[in-house]
């Protein structure tokens, strides 16, 4: 069954939400907490090692009821069913969307065109497992007989951001291999990485679903040429592996067919870290940790598929986000991880969220007259407190934020962990309550300064408190956001799994690249003509 295509603004729940918004948009959360001693318990979901408190939002039980009705009215349950059953819900590209199959146990069944894809997924997982152990144990060696010390992941977008974020997040679990990521077509990026490498002991993983991406192929060629300054062509088979759907192009590049890890068109690039795209994760932290990441994601998949919407974490987070995006007209959301390990988490989510839901045409092909994809941004706390929190606390914009924290630290330094957690808890409390004029005066502030020290509060946050950062809990966390993206796409009646918006710039860049050899270009707008001719003259 295709995804239902219902304009959310025509539903009765949308109308109720609009009327309800008009009544409660000025209500202060502080009063909601004062009126109901059970509020926090009512709006908390405890699941596995996750404690998700969404009570610090500008919602009442009535809001929640209407949001849940909205999920029903857009037929979310049916949409989830269509996704998991392998329907070609990525209609504009004619593909199924089955990243969930990549983390399913080997007795699960996921069908694409009538064929169960799980056995093939597990064959590739076995290949990842044996390759990883050979490299990590030093059984697989470079062209001079030395074991590998470094791994370079060459890819961009989904072929870079997911693996890079997970390797950073799980660095506590890392082995002796040093992992590098080359993504940007900026030659300075690849050269900065190359200068740290010894060709005799470096393994290169070229990751490109299509194997046509300019950045990745340019970087892979530059690295191959650098490598061949020290080695002969036959050494390429020992040092280069690829992850791709395009086996022919990989072979043409010179990579041995046995060194190709396949992937499939039913995995979107930005949802692909669970496939062989995650090979560099497996190499960095070992296969069993990679597998635990997948196990965690699978647990979240089961929760998402089976749990009632009122206690379904991705569904609830998605509905709350729609509430702010479409009724409060909040333009962005922040994701603040209270763990330095989550340094790249927001950057990773930017592709997932903004490439998926940055759409303005609905599933009927009509232009949309309501808001869709949110802007997403963030940095770890406590660093961000000393950077942009001023604007969240006292600026004019409403910025709903997810606060992600871990009860236990990995290195077990209690003093630091207590301080970190105090900040984690204090910030959401401050954002909720703010500080009144009376409180500022009671603190003895000079009268002329009082207005500047008042905080209005009423700033919404979700607290996602997880027991400990492990490969499994990270898998759950990532999958939680993946499903949130899907739910929002269903509600907004858009196709979340295509990305035609990235094509135009690529086409024009190719055209301009050709024109760099032509003198005096004048077939663009005058600004582009001038800039292009200026570059040619000055470079
Ligand atoms: O920029 C668009 C995009 O297609 C992403 O969706 C994708 O993750 C990235 O480029 C890389 O593509 P590939 O893996 O085919 O090189």
mmCIF file of N, CA, C and O and ligand atoms in Angstrom, residues 93 154-161 207-217 243-245 263 268-272 277 351 355 498-499 502-503 506, ligand 1:
data_model
loop_
_atom_site.group_PDB
_atom_site.id
_atom_site.type_symbol
_atom_site.label_atom_id
_atom_site.label_comp_id
_atom_site.label_asym_id
_atom_site.label_seq_id
_atom_site.Cartn_x
_atom_site.Cartn_y
_atom_site.Cartn_z
ATOM 1 N N UNK A 93 11.611 7.776 -6.273
ATOM 2 C CA UNK A 93 12.772 7.043 -6.777
ATOM 3 C C UNK A 93 12.426 5.568 -7.014
ATOM 4 O O UNK A 93 13.305 4.784 -7.382
ATOM 5 N N UNK A 154 36.805 7.229 2.763
ATOM 6 C CA UNK A 154 36.671 8.265 1.730
ATOM 7 C C UNK A 154 35.224 8.245 1.259
ATOM 8 O O UNK A 154 34.771 7.282 0.633
ATOM 9 N N UNK A 155 34.466 9.279 1.593
ATOM 10 C CA UNK A 155 33.048 9.332 1.230
ATOM 11 C C UNK A 155 32.504 10.689 1.626
ATOM 12 O O UNK A 155 33.206 11.485 2.269
ATOM 13 N N UNK A 156 31.273 10.973 1.261
ATOM 14 C CA UNK A 156 30.674 12.262 1.647
ATOM 15 C C UNK A 156 29.193 12.064 1.926
ATOM 16 O O UNK A 156 28.608 11.070 1.490
ATOM 17 N N UNK A 157 28.576 13.009 2.630
ATOM 18 C CA UNK A 157 27.146 12.905 2.968
ATOM 19 C C UNK A 157 26.927 11.665 3.815
ATOM 20 O O UNK A 157 27.662 11.397 4.770
ATOM 21 N N UNK A 158 25.952 10.861 3.430
ATOM 22 C CA UNK A 158 25.642 9.657 4.198
ATOM 23 C C UNK A 158 26.783 8.664 4.216
ATOM 24 O O UNK A 158 26.832 7.792 5.085
ATOM 25 N N UNK A 159 27.704 8.776 3.280
ATOM 26 C CA UNK A 159 28.843 7.856 3.237
ATOM 27 C C UNK A 159 30.004 8.355 4.088
ATOM 28 O O UNK A 159 31.111 7.806 4.021
ATOM 29 N N UNK A 160 29.744 9.390 4.861
ATOM 30 C CA UNK A 160 30.778 9.982 5.720
ATOM 31 C C UNK A 160 30.212 10.336 7.106
ATOM 32 O O UNK A 160 30.763 9.930 8.128
ATOM 33 N N UNK A 161 29.096 11.063 7.101
ATOM 34 C CA UNK A 161 28.626 11.662 8.361
ATOM 35 C C UNK A 161 28.243 10.633 9.420
ATOM 36 O O UNK A 161 28.568 10.798 10.603
ATOM 37 N N UNK A 207 33.784 4.775 0.046
ATOM 38 C CA UNK A 207 32.357 4.533 0.280
ATOM 39 C C UNK A 207 31.529 5.466 -0.596
ATOM 40 O O UNK A 207 31.563 6.686 -0.434
ATOM 41 N N UNK A 208 30.838 4.885 -1.536
ATOM 42 C CA UNK A 208 29.931 5.691 -2.350
ATOM 43 C C UNK A 208 28.853 4.784 -2.902
ATOM 44 O O UNK A 208 29.135 3.876 -3.677
ATOM 45 N N UNK A 209 27.634 5.048 -2.471
ATOM 46 C CA UNK A 209 26.521 4.217 -2.919
ATOM 47 C C UNK A 209 26.474 4.202 -4.449
ATOM 48 O O UNK A 209 26.369 3.160 -5.067
ATOM 49 N N UNK A 210 26.602 5.366 -5.047
ATOM 50 C CA UNK A 210 26.481 5.468 -6.506
ATOM 51 C C UNK A 210 27.823 5.288 -7.224
ATOM 52 O O UNK A 210 27.865 4.953 -8.394
ATOM 53 N N UNK A 211 28.885 5.551 -6.546
ATOM 54 C CA UNK A 211 30.244 5.606 -7.102
ATOM 55 C C UNK A 211 30.322 6.586 -8.289
ATOM 56 O O UNK A 211 31.047 6.383 -9.260
ATOM 57 N N UNK A 212 29.559 7.662 -8.186
ATOM 58 C CA UNK A 212 29.624 8.714 -9.207
ATOM 59 C C UNK A 212 29.887 10.067 -8.548
ATOM 60 O O UNK A 212 29.957 11.083 -9.233
ATOM 61 N N UNK A 213 30.001 10.093 -7.236
ATOM 62 C CA UNK A 213 30.056 11.374 -6.530
ATOM 63 C C UNK A 213 31.412 12.053 -6.724
ATOM 64 O O UNK A 213 32.464 11.468 -6.443
ATOM 65 N N UNK A 214 31.363 13.293 -7.220
ATOM 66 C CA UNK A 214 32.583 14.015 -7.604
ATOM 67 C C UNK A 214 33.613 14.054 -6.472
ATOM 68 O O UNK A 214 34.798 13.767 -6.666
ATOM 69 N N UNK A 215 33.137 14.423 -5.287
ATOM 70 C CA UNK A 215 34.062 14.597 -4.157
ATOM 71 C C UNK A 215 34.794 13.289 -3.847
ATOM 72 O O UNK A 215 36.015 13.261 -3.697
ATOM 73 N N UNK A 216 34.021 12.214 -3.763
ATOM 74 C CA UNK A 216 34.597 10.932 -3.352
ATOM 75 C C UNK A 216 35.546 10.398 -4.409
ATOM 76 O O UNK A 216 36.649 9.919 -4.090
ATOM 77 N N UNK A 217 35.137 10.490 -5.672
ATOM 78 C CA UNK A 217 36.018 9.961 -6.724
ATOM 79 C C UNK A 217 37.286 10.798 -6.838
ATOM 80 O O UNK A 217 38.385 10.256 -7.034
ATOM 81 N N UNK A 243 32.726 0.267 -0.798
ATOM 82 C CA UNK A 243 31.341 -0.036 -0.428
ATOM 83 C C UNK A 243 30.473 0.683 -1.438
ATOM 84 O O UNK A 243 30.550 1.916 -1.569
ATOM 85 N N UNK A 244 29.687 -0.067 -2.191
ATOM 86 C CA UNK A 244 28.919 0.570 -3.254
ATOM 87 C C UNK A 244 27.837 -0.347 -3.807
ATOM 88 O O UNK A 244 27.899 -1.572 -3.623
ATOM 89 N N UNK A 245 26.870 0.249 -4.505
ATOM 90 C CA UNK A 245 25.907 -0.555 -5.287
ATOM 91 C C UNK A 245 26.413 -0.705 -6.720
ATOM 92 O O UNK A 245 25.909 -1.507 -7.474
ATOM 93 N N UNK A 263 26.018 -2.791 -1.208
ATOM 94 C CA UNK A 263 24.849 -2.242 -0.511
ATOM 95 C C UNK A 263 23.709 -2.210 -1.517
ATOM 96 O O UNK A 263 23.880 -2.671 -2.649
ATOM 97 N N UNK A 268 18.759 4.287 1.938
ATOM 98 C CA UNK A 268 19.105 5.674 1.603
ATOM 99 C C UNK A 268 20.470 6.019 2.177
ATOM 100 O O UNK A 268 20.839 5.526 3.249
ATOM 101 N N UNK A 269 21.229 6.855 1.472
ATOM 102 C CA UNK A 269 22.578 7.210 1.921
ATOM 103 C C UNK A 269 22.620 7.664 3.367
ATOM 104 O O UNK A 269 23.465 7.228 4.155
ATOM 105 N N UNK A 270 21.673 8.515 3.757
ATOM 106 C CA UNK A 270 21.714 9.085 5.109
ATOM 107 C C UNK A 270 21.205 8.114 6.182
ATOM 108 O O UNK A 270 21.178 8.447 7.356
ATOM 109 N N UNK A 271 20.756 6.934 5.739
ATOM 110 C CA UNK A 271 20.300 5.908 6.693
ATOM 111 C C UNK A 271 21.171 4.656 6.563
ATOM 112 O O UNK A 271 20.747 3.555 6.886
ATOM 113 N N UNK A 272 22.398 4.832 6.052
ATOM 114 C CA UNK A 272 23.155 3.661 5.613
ATOM 115 C C UNK A 272 24.278 3.221 6.550
ATOM 116 O O UNK A 272 24.984 2.272 6.250
ATOM 117 N N UNK A 277 28.429 0.492 4.733
ATOM 118 C CA UNK A 277 28.889 1.888 4.855
ATOM 119 C C UNK A 277 29.517 2.093 6.238
ATOM 120 O O UNK A 277 30.404 2.924 6.416
ATOM 121 N N UNK A 351 21.982 16.228 8.154
ATOM 122 C CA UNK A 351 21.680 15.575 6.876
ATOM 123 C C UNK A 351 20.396 14.759 6.988
ATOM 124 O O UNK A 351 19.506 14.852 6.148
ATOM 125 N N UNK A 355 17.916 16.913 4.858
ATOM 126 C CA UNK A 355 17.859 16.350 3.505
ATOM 127 C C UNK A 355 16.552 15.562 3.332
ATOM 128 O O UNK A 355 16.007 15.484 2.241
ATOM 129 N N UNK A 498 13.752 11.072 -0.853
ATOM 130 C CA UNK A 498 14.500 11.518 -2.029
ATOM 131 C C UNK A 498 15.277 12.783 -1.647
ATOM 132 O O UNK A 498 15.158 13.281 -0.520
ATOM 133 N N UNK A 499 16.088 13.294 -2.547
ATOM 134 C CA UNK A 499 16.912 14.479 -2.244
ATOM 135 C C UNK A 499 17.246 15.222 -3.536
ATOM 136 O O UNK A 499 18.390 15.534 -3.800
ATOM 137 N N UNK A 502 19.527 18.489 -4.007
ATOM 138 C CA UNK A 502 20.985 18.620 -4.026
ATOM 139 C C UNK A 502 21.528 18.535 -5.453
ATOM 140 O O UNK A 502 22.726 18.721 -5.677
ATOM 141 N N UNK A 503 20.635 18.285 -6.434
ATOM 142 C CA UNK A 503 21.116 18.012 -7.786
ATOM 143 C C UNK A 503 21.530 19.255 -8.572
ATOM 144 O O UNK A 503 22.517 19.247 -9.290
ATOM 145 N N UNK A 506 24.976 20.548 -8.120
ATOM 146 C CA UNK A 506 25.973 19.626 -8.680
ATOM 147 C C UNK A 506 26.070 19.824 -10.188
ATOM 148 O O UNK A 506 27.165 19.883 -10.754
HETATM 149 O O1 LIG B 1 24.394 14.995 -1.525
HETATM 150 C C1 LIG B 1 23.461 14.054 -1.847
HETATM 151 C C2 LIG B 1 23.871 12.640 -1.640
HETATM 152 O O2 LIG B 1 23.237 11.898 -2.636
HETATM 153 C C3 LIG B 1 23.516 12.115 -0.265
HETATM 154 O O3 LIG B 1 22.184 11.795 -0.132
HETATM 155 C C4 LIG B 1 24.451 10.979 -0.130
HETATM 156 O O4 LIG B 1 24.532 10.574 1.193
HETATM 157 C C5 LIG B 1 25.715 11.592 -0.666
HETATM 158 O O5 LIG B 1 25.274 12.423 -1.730
HETATM 159 C C6 LIG B 1 26.786 10.649 -1.121
HETATM 160 O O6 LIG B 1 26.378 9.823 -2.168
HETATM 161 P P1 LIG B 1 27.201 8.534 -2.566
HETATM 162 O O7 LIG B 1 27.218 7.605 -1.409
HETATM 163 O O8 LIG B 1 26.461 7.954 -3.736
HETATM 164 O O9 LIG B 1 28.595 8.959 -2.946
#
